[in-house]
Coordinates of C-alpha atoms and ligand atoms in Angstrom, one line a residue:
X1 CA 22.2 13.5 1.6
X2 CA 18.8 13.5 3.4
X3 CA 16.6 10.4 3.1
X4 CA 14.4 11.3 0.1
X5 CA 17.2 12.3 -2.0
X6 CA 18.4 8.5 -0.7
X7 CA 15.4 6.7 -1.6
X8 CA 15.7 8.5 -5.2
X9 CA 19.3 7.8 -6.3
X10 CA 18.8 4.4 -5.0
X11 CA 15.8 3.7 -7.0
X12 CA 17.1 5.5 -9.7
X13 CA 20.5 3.3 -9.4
X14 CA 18.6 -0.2 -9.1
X15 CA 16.7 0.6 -12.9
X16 CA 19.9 0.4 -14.0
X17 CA 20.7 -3.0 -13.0
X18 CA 19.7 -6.3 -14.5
X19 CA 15.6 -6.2 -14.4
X20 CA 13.9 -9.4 -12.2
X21 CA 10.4 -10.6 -13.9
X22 CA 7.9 -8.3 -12.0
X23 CA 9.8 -5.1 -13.1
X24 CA 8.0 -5.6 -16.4
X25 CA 4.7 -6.3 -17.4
X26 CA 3.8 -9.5 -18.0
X27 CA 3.4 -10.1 -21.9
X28 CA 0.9 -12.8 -21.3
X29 CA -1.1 -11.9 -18.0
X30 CA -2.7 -14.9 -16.0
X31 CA -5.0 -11.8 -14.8
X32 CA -5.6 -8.1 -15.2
X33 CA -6.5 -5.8 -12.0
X34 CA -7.4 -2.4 -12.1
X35 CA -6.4 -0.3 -9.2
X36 CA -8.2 3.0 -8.3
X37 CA -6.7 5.4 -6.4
X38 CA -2.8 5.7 -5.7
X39 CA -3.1 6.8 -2.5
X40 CA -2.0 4.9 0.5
X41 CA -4.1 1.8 0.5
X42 CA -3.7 2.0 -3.9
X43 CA 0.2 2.2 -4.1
X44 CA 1.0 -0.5 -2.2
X45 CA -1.1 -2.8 -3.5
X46 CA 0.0 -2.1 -6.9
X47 CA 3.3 -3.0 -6.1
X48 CA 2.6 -5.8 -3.9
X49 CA 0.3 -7.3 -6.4
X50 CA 3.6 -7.0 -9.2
X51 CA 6.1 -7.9 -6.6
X52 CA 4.8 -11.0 -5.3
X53 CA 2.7 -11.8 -8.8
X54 CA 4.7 -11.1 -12.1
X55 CA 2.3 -12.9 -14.2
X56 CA -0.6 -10.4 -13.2
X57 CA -1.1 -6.8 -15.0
X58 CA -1.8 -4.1 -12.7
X59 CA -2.9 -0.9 -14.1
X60 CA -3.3 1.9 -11.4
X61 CA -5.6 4.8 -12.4
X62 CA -4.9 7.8 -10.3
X63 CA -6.6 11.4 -11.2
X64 CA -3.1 13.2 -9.7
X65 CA 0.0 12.9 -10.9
X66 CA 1.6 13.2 -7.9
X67 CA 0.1 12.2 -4.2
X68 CA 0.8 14.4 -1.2
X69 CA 0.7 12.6 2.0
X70 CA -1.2 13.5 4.4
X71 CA 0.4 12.1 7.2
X72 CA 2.6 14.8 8.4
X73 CA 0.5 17.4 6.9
X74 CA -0.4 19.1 10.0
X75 CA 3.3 19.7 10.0
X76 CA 3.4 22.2 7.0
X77 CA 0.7 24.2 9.2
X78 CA 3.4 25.1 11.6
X79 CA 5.8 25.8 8.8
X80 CA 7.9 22.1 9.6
X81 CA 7.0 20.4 6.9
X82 CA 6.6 21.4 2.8
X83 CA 4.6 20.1 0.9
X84 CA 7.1 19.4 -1.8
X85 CA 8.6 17.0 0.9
X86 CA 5.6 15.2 1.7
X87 CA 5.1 14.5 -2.0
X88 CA 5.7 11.1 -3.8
X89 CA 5.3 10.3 -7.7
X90 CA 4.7 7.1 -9.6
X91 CA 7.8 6.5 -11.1
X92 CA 9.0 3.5 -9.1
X93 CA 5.8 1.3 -9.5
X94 CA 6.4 2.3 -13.5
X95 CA 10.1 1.5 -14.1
X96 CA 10.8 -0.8 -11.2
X97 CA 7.4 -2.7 -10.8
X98 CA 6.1 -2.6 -14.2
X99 CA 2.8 -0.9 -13.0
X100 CA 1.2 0.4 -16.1
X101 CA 0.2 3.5 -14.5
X102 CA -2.7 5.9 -15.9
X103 CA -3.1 9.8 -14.9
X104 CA -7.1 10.1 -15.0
X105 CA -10.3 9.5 -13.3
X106 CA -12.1 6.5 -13.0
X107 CA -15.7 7.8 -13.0
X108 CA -17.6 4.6 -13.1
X109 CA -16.9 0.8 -12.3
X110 CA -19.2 -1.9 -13.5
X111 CA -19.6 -4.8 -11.2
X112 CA -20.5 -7.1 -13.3
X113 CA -18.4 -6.8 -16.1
X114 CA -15.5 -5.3 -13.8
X115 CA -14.8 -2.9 -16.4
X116 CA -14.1 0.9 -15.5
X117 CA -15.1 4.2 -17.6
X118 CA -12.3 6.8 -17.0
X119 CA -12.9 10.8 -17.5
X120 CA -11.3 10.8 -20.6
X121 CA -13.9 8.7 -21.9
X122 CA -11.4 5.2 -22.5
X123 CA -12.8 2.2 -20.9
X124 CA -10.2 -1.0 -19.3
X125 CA -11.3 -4.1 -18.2
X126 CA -9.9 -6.7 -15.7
X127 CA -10.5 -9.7 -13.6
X128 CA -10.7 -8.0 -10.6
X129 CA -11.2 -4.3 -9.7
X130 CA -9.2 -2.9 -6.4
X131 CA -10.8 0.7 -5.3
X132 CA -8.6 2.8 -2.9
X133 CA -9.8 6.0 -3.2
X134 CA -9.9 7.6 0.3
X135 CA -13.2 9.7 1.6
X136 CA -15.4 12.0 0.8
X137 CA -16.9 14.6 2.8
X138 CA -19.9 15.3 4.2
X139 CA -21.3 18.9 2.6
X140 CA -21.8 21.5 5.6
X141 CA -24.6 23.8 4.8
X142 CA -23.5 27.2 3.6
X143 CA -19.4 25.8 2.8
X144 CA -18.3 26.2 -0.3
X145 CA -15.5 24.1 -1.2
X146 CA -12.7 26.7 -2.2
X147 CA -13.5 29.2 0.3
X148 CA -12.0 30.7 3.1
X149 CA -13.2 28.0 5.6
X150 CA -11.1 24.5 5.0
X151 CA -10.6 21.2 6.1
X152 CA -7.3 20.8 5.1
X153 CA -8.0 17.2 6.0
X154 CA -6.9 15.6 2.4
X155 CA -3.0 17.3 2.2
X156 CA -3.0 19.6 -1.0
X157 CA -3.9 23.3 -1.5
X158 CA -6.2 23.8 1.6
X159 CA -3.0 22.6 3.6
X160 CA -1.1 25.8 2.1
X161 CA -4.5 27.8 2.9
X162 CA -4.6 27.3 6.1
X163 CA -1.1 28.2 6.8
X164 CA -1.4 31.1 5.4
X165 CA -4.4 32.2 7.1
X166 CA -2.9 30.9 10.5
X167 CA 0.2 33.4 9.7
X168 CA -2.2 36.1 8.7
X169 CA -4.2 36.0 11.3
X170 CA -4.1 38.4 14.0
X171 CA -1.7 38.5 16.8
X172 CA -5.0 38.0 19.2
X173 CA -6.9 36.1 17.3
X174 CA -9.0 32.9 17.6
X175 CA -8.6 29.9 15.9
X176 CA -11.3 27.4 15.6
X177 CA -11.1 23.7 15.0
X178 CA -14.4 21.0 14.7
X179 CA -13.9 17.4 15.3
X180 CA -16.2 15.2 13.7
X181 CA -18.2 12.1 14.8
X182 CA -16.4 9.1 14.0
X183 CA -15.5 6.9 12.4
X184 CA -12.7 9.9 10.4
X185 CA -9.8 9.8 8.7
X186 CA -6.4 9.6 11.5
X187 CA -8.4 9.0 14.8
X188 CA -5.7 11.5 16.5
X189 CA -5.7 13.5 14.0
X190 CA -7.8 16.5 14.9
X191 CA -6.6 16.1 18.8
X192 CA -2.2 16.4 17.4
X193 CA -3.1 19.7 14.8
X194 CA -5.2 21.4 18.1
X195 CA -1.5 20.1 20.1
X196 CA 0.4 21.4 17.5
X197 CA -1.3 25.0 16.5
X198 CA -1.5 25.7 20.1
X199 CA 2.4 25.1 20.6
X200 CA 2.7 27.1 17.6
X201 CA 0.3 30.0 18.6
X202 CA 2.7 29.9 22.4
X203 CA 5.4 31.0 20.5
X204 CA 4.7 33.0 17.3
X205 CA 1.1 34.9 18.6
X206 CA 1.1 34.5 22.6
X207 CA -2.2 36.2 22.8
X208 CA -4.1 34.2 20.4
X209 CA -6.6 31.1 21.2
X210 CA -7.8 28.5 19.8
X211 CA -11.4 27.0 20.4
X212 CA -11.5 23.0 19.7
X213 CA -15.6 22.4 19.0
X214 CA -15.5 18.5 19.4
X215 CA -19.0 16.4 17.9
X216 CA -17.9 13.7 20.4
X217 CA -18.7 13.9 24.3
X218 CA -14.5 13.7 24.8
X219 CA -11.6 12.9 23.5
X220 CA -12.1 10.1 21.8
X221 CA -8.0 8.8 21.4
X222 CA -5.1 8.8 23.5
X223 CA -7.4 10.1 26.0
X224 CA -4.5 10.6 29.0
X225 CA -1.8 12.1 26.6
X226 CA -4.4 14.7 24.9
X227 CA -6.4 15.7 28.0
X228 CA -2.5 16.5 29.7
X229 CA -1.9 18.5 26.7
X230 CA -4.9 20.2 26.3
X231 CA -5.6 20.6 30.6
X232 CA -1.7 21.7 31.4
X233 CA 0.5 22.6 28.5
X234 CA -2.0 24.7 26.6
X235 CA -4.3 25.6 29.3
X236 CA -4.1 29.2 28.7
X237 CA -4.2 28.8 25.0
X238 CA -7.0 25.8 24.2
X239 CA -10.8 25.8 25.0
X240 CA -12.1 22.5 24.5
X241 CA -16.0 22.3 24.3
X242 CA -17.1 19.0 23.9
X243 CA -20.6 17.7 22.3
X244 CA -20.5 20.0 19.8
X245 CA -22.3 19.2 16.4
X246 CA -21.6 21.9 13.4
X247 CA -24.8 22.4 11.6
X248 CA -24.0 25.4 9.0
X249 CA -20.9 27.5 8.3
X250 CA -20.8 31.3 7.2
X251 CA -17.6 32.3 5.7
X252 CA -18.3 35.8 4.6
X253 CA -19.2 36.2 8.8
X254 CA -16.1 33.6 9.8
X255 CA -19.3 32.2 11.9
X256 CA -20.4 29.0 12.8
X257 CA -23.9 27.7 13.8
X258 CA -23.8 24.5 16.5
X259 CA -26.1 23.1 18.7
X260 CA -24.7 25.5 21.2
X261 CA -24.6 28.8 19.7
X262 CA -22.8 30.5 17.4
X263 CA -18.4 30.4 17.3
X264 CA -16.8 32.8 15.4
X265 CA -13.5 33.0 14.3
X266 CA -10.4 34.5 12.2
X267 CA -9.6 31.0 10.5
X268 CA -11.8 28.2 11.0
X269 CA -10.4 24.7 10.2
X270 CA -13.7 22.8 10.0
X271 CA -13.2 19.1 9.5
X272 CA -16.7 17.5 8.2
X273 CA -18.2 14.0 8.9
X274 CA -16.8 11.3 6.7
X275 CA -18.1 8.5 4.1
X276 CA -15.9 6.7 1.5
X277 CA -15.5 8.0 -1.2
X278 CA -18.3 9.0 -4.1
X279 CA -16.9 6.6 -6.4
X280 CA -17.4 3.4 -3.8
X281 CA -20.7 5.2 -2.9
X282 CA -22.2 5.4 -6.7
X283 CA -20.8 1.8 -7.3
X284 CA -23.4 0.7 -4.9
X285 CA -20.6 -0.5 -2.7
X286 CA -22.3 1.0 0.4
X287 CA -24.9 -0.2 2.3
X288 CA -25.1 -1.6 5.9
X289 CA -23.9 -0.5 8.9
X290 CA -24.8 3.4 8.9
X291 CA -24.4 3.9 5.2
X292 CA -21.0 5.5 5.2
X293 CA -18.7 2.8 4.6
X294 CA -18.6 0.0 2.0
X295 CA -18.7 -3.2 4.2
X296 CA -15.7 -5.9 2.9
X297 CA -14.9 -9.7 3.4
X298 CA -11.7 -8.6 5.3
X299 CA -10.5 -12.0 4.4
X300 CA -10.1 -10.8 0.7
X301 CA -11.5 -7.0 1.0
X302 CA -13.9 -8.0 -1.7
X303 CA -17.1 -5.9 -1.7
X304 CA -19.6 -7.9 0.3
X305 CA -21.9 -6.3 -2.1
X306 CA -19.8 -7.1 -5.5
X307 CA -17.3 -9.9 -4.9
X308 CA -14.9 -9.0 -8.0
X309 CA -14.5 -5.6 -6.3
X310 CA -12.4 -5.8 -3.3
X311 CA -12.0 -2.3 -1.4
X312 CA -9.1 -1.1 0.8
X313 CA -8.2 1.9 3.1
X314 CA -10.4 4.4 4.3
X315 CA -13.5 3.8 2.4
X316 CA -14.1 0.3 4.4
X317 CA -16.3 -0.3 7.0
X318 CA -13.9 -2.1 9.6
X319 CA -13.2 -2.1 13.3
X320 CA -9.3 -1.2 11.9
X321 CA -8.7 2.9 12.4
X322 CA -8.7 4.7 8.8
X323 CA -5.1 5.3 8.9
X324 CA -2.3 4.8 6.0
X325 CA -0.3 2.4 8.3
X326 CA -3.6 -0.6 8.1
X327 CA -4.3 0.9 4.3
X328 CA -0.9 -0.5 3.2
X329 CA -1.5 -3.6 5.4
X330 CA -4.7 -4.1 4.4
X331 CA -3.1 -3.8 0.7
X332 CA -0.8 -6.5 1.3
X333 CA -3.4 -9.0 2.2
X334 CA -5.7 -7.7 -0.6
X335 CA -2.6 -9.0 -3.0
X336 CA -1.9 -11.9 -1.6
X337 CA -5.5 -12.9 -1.1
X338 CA -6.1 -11.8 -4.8
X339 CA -2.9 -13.7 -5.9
X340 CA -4.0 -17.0 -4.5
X341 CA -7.8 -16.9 -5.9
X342 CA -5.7 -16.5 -9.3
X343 CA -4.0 -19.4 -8.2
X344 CA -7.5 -21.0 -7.6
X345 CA -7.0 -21.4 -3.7
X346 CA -8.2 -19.3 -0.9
X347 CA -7.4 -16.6 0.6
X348 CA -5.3 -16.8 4.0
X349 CA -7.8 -17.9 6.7
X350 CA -6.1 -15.8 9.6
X351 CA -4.9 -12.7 8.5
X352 CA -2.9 -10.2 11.0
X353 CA -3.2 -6.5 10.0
X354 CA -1.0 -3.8 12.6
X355 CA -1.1 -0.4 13.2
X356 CA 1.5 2.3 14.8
X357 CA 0.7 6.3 14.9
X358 CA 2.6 9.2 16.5
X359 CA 0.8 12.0 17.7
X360 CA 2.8 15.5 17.7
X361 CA 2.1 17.0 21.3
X362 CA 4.7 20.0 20.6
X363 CA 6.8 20.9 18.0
X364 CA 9.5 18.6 18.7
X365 CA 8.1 15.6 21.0
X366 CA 5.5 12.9 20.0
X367 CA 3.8 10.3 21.2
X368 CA 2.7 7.1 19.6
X369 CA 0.1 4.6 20.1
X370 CA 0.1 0.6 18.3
X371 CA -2.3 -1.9 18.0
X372 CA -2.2 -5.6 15.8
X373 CA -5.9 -6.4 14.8
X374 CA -6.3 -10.2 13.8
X375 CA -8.9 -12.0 11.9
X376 CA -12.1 -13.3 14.0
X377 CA -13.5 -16.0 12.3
X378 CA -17.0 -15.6 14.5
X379 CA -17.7 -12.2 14.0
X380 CA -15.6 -12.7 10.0
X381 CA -14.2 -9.0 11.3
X382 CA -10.5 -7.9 12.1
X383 CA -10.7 -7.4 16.0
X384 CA -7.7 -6.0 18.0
X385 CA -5.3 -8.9 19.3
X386 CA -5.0 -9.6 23.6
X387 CA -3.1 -6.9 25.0
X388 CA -1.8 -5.8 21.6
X389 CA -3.1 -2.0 22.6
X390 CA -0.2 0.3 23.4
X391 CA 0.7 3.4 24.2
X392 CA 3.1 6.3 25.1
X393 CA 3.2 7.1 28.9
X394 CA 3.6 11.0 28.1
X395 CA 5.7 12.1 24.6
X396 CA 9.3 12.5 24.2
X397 CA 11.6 13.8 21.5
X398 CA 13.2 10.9 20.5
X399 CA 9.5 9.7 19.9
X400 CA 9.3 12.7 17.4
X401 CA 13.1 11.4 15.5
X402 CA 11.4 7.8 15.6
X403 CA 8.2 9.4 13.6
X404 CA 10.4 10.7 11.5
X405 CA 12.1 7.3 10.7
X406 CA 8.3 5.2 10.5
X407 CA 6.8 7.7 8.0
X408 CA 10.2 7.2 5.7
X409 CA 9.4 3.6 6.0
X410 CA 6.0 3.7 5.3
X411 CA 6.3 6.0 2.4
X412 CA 8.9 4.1 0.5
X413 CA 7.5 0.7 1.5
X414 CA 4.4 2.3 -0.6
X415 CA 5.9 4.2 -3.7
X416 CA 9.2 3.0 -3.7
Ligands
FAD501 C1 -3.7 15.5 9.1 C2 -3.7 14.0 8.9 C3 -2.7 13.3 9.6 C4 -2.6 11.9 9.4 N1 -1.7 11.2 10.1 C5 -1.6 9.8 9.9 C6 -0.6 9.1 10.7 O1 0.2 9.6 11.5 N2 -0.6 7.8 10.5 C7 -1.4 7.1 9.6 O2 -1.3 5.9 9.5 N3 -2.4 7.8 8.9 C8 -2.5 9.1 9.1 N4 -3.5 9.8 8.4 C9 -4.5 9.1 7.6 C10 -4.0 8.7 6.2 O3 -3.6 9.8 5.5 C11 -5.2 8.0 5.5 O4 -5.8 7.1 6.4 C12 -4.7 7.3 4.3 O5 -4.2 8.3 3.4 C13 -5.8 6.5 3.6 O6 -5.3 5.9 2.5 P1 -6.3 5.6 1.2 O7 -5.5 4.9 0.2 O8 -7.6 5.1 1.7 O9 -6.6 7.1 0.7 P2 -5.7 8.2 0.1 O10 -4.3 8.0 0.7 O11 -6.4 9.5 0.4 O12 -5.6 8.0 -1.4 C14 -6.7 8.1 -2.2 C15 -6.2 8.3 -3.7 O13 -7.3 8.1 -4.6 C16 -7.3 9.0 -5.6 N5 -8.6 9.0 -6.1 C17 -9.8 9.3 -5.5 N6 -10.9 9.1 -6.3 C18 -10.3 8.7 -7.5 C19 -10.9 8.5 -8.8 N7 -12.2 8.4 -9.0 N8 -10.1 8.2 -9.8 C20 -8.7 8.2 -9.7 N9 -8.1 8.4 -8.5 C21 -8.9 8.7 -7.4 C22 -6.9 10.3 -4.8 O14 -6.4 11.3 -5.7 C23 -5.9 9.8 -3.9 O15 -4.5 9.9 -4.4 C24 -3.5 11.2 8.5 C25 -4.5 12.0 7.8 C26 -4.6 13.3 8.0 C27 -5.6 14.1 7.3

């Protein structure tokens, strides 16, 4: 039996046993939240929220039915990973949390009256609202969003795309692949798929290259591990051009315009600038800082801007990497903060978030990189702990089994 077939029968076994208090809703809530998005940072604290709280009523308003992880997802582009196995449903916060869990889209939140409008036109109301609804994208002059030119940087059908156009593509031809400016989704992100396609390429289309156009003036993570990879292993196979800004795209031409010239390509994977998501952004949630990001009390993630909206994962502004590791961390301290202001106390004063990541070098070795982030009362920011920065000398294949293990962790630590 693999794992996922594990986690299933077992959670389908435990609904059949006696039921403790937060596996149904409470029939007189001491408070109502709302959760938007059931991604990552929206999951877990849906659950946490019932789990540790079974006198609160969490309803959790997600516009998918399922959620495919992205984590992994660069996987599926090298034909390791499904997507059907990187997909999780909502059954478990249903039948064993007693999440009352709504299919739709929450298209507008009220502050004030912490109420929230959904596409279907209902409205609910709560005590608090949590949003957790990932990113948004930055448009890129002349992209359309379904065309031939894809981020694949939210896991769905432009993950399928471009593996499909990767296996398509000529046996000599170029790939491209844009880095954006941070702060982005996965910090290592962009720097693992280049490691990965280019292993990939090696094998399957030895004649092929692939061009990595990076915004930043280098490599901006696991600097020693990716400049190995990129300098040694796939020396023959990766250019890397740094300083690189994308300013349109043509995907009738396979083209794009930088501030160096024009790159063309057979499949372009161009991965835009990122800002939380619309919904934060319309909610007036974002302002500070550079404008992207919705800044938070990270004692409580409440919306400095709207107090009975607290915000979690990667629409925050935060010195913590937008990662789902620190979304479901940041969730647990989000329901346990939100759990003692129901209980008219505070919220914990000095709150530890951490955060672990592999990064695929090849097909079947990783490295990884950890960091704990604790709360600075001086700055009132989450700053990385003494020493607490670590990181693979080099990747190994047991490093790529131990991924394996941490993502089935995470995942059922989250929906299960
Ligand atoms: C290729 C790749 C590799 C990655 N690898 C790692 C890794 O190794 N480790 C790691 O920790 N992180 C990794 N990440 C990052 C991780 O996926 C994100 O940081 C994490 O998913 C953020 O969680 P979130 O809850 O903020 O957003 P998401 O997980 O994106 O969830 C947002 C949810 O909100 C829903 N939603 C949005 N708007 C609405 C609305 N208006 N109404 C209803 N629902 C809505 C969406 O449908 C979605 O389900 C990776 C990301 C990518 C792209």
């Amino acid at each position: 039996m693999d794992r996922r077939t594990f986690l299933q029968t077992t959670s389908a076994a435990l609904a059949l046993l006696p039921q403790p208090a937060w596996a149904l809703p409470p029939a007189k809530p001491k408070a109502r939240v709302i959760v938007i998005g059931g991604g990552m940072g929206g999951a877990a604290v849906a659950k946490y929220l019932r789990l540790w709280g079974d006198t609160v009523a969490v309803t959790l308003i997600e516009r998918q039915a399922k959620y495919v992880s992205s984590i992994l997802s660069s996987l599926v582009l090298t034909g390791q990973r499904s997507l059907p196995s990187l997909t999780f449903g909502y059954d478990a916060l249903r039948n064993r949390y007693g999440v009352d869990v709504v299919i739709d889209e929450a298209v507008e939140v009220d502050p004030i009256r912490t109420t929230v409008r959904l596409a279907s036109g209902g409205q609910l109301s709560a005590d608090r609202v949590v949003m957790a609804p990932g990113i948004s994208f930055d448009p890129v002059p002349g992209l359309n969003e379904e065309g031939r030119i894809v981020h694949a940087w939210q896991a769905g059908p432009q993950t399928a795309t471009l593996a499909k156009q990767l296996t398509e593509m000529p046996a000599n031809g170029v790939v491209v692949l844009t880095i954006p400016k941070p702060p982005y989704r996965c910090p290592p992100g962009p720097y693992e798929r280049a490691c990965l396609i280019a292993d990939w390429l090696k094998t399957m289309k030895p004649n092929a290259k692939l061009i990595v156009l990076d915004a930043n003036p280098d490599i901006i993570v696991e600097k020693e591990n990716f400049s190995r990879a990129f300098g040694d292993l796939y020396a023959k196979t990766i250019e890397y051009r740094s300083g690189i800004e994308i300013t349109s795209a043509d995907p009738r031409q396979m083209a794009l315009s930088t501030n160096s010239g024009s790159v063309r390509g057979d499949v372009i994977n161009l991965i835009p600038r990122q800002r939380a998501a619309t919904l934060v952004a319309a909610t007036g949630l974002v302002s500070g800082g550079d404008g992207r990001f919705a800044p938070v009390d990270v004692l409580s993630y409440a919306s400095t801007v709207a107090p009975t909206v607290h915000v979690i994962g990667d629409s925050i502004a935060t010195a913590q990497p937008k990662a789902g590791h620190i979304a479901n961390q940041e969730a647990k301290v989000c329901a346990d903060a939100l759990l003692r202001i129901f209980s008219g106390q505070h919220p914990d004063p000095s709150p530890v978030t951490n955060s672990a990541c592999y990064s695929t070098i090849t097909q079947t070795e990783a490295a990884w990189l950890t960091a704990v982030f604790q709360y600075d009362s001086g700055s009132k920011s989450m700053v990385p702990a003494a020493k607490s920065f670590a990181a693979s000398n080099g990747w190994t294949a047991d490093n790529f089994k131990d991924m394996g293990k941490w993502f089935d962790a995470l995942m059922a630590d989250t929906f299960f």
